[in-house]
Short mmCIF file of C-alpha atoms in Angstrom, two decimals:
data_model
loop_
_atom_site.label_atom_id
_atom_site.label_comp_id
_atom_site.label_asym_id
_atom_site.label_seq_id
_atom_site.Cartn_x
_atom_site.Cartn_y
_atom_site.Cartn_z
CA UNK G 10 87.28 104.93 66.77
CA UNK G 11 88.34 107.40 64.04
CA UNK G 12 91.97 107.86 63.34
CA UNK G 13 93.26 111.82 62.05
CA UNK G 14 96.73 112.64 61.13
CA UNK G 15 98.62 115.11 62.90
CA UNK G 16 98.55 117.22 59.63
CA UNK G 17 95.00 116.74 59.70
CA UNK G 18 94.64 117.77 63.69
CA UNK G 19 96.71 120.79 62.87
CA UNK G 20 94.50 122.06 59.83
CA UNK G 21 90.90 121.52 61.73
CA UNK G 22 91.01 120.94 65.23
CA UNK G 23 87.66 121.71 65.35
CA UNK G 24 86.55 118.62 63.57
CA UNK G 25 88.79 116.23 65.83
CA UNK G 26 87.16 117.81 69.01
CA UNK G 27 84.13 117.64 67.53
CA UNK G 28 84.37 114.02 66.53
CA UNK G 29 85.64 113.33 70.12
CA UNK G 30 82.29 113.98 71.58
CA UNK G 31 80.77 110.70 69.85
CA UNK G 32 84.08 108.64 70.16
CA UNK G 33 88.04 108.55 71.41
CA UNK G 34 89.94 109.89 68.13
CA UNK G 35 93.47 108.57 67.75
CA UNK G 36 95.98 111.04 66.58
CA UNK G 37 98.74 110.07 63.79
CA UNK G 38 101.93 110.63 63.36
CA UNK G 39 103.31 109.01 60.57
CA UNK G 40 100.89 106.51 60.41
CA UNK G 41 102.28 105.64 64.25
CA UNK G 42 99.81 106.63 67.21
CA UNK G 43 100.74 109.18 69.06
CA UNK G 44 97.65 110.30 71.10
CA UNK G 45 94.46 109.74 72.21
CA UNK G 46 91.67 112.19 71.97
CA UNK G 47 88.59 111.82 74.56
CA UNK G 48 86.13 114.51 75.14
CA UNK G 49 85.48 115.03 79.10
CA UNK G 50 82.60 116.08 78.99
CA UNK G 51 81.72 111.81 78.67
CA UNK G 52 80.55 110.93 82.11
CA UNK G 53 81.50 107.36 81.68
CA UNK G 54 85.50 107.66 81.00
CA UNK G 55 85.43 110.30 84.35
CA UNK G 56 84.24 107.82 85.86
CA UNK G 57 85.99 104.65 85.33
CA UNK G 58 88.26 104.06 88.76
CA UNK G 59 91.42 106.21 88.80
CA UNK G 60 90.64 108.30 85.79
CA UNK G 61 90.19 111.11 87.68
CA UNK G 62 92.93 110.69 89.93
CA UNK G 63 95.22 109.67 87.23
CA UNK G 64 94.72 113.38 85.30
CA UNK G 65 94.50 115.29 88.20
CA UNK G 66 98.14 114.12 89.59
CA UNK G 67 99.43 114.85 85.72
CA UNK G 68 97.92 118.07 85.82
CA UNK G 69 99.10 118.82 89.36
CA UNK G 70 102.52 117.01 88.42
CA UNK G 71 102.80 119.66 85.02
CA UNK G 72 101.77 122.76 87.43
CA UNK G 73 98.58 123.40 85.14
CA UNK G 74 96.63 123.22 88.18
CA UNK G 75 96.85 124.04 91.59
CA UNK G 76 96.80 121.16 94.45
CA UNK G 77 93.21 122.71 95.60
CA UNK G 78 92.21 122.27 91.78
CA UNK G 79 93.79 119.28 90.88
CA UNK G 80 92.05 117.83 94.63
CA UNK G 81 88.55 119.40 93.24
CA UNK G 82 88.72 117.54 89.85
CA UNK G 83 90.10 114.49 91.22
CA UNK G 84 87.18 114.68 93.99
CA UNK G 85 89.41 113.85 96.93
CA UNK G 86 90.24 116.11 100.32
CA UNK G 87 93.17 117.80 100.10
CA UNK G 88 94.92 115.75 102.59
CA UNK G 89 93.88 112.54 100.74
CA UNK G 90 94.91 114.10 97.12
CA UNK G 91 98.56 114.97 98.87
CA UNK G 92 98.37 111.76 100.50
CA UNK G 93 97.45 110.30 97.06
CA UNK G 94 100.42 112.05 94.94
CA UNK G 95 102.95 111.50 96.95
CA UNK G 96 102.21 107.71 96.58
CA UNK G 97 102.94 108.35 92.92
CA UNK G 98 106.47 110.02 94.06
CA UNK G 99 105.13 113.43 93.03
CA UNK G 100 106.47 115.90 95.31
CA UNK G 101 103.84 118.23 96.74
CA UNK G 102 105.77 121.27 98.30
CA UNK G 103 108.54 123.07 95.43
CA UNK G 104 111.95 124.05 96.06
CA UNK G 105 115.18 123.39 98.32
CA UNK G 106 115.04 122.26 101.76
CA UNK G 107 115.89 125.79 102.46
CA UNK G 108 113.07 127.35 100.49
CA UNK G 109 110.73 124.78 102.62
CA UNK G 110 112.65 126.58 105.74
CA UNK G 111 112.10 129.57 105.10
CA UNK G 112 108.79 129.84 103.40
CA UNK G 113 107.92 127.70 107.16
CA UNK G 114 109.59 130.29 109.02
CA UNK G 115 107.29 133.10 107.52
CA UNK G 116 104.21 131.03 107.95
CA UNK G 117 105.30 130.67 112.05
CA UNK G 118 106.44 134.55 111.93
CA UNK G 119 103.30 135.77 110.19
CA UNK G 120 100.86 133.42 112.74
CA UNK G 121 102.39 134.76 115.88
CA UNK G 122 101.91 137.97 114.52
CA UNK G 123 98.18 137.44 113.57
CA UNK G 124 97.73 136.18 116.89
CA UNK G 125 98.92 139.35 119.13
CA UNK G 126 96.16 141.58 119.80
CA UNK G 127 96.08 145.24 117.68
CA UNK G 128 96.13 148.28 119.58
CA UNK G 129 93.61 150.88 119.38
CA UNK G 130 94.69 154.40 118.88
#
């Protein structure tokens, strides 16, 4: 495992990520660790047992992806990925219990509306 400094991170990325493809890279910060660089595109770490799971419910948790992305990457249903996160105490649905109300009442309000029959003129 190589070790870079933040310093060094910050003046050639480039070199970190590209170092990352043959091994993890630890990032410095005052001679402290402070992160953990690991390419993705290594088969082996996506697959260790919860890996996937484990960054898709941060990523889902930090709203950088969607749930229907963060269930993709994690490779899990929807259901199962909701089912999955909420284990973890991350709340799925955003907002006030009257957000939830209403945004429900506009779902029922638009369905029975999709469901009458147009009219031909």
């Amino acid at each position: 495992m190589k070790a870079v400094s933040i310093r060094e991170l910050k003046n050639n990325p480039a070199a970190a990520l590209r170092e990352a493809r043959e091994h993890p890279v630890m990032v410095l910060n005052r001679h402290q660790p402070e992160a953990l660089l690991v390419h993705l595109d290594d088969d082996s770490l996506l697959a260790e047992p919860g890996i996937r799971l484990a960054l898709a419910a941060a990523l889902f948790r930090e709203r950088s992806l969607s749930l229907g992305q963060a269930a993709r990457f994690s490779r899990l249903g929807i259901a199962k990925f909701i089912e999955r996160v909420s284990q973890l105490g991350i709340p799925v649905v955003d907002g006030t219990s009257a957000t939830v109300r209403e945004d429900t009442q506009a779902v029922e309000a638009w369905r029975s509306d999709s469901s009458r029959p147009t009219q031909a003129h």
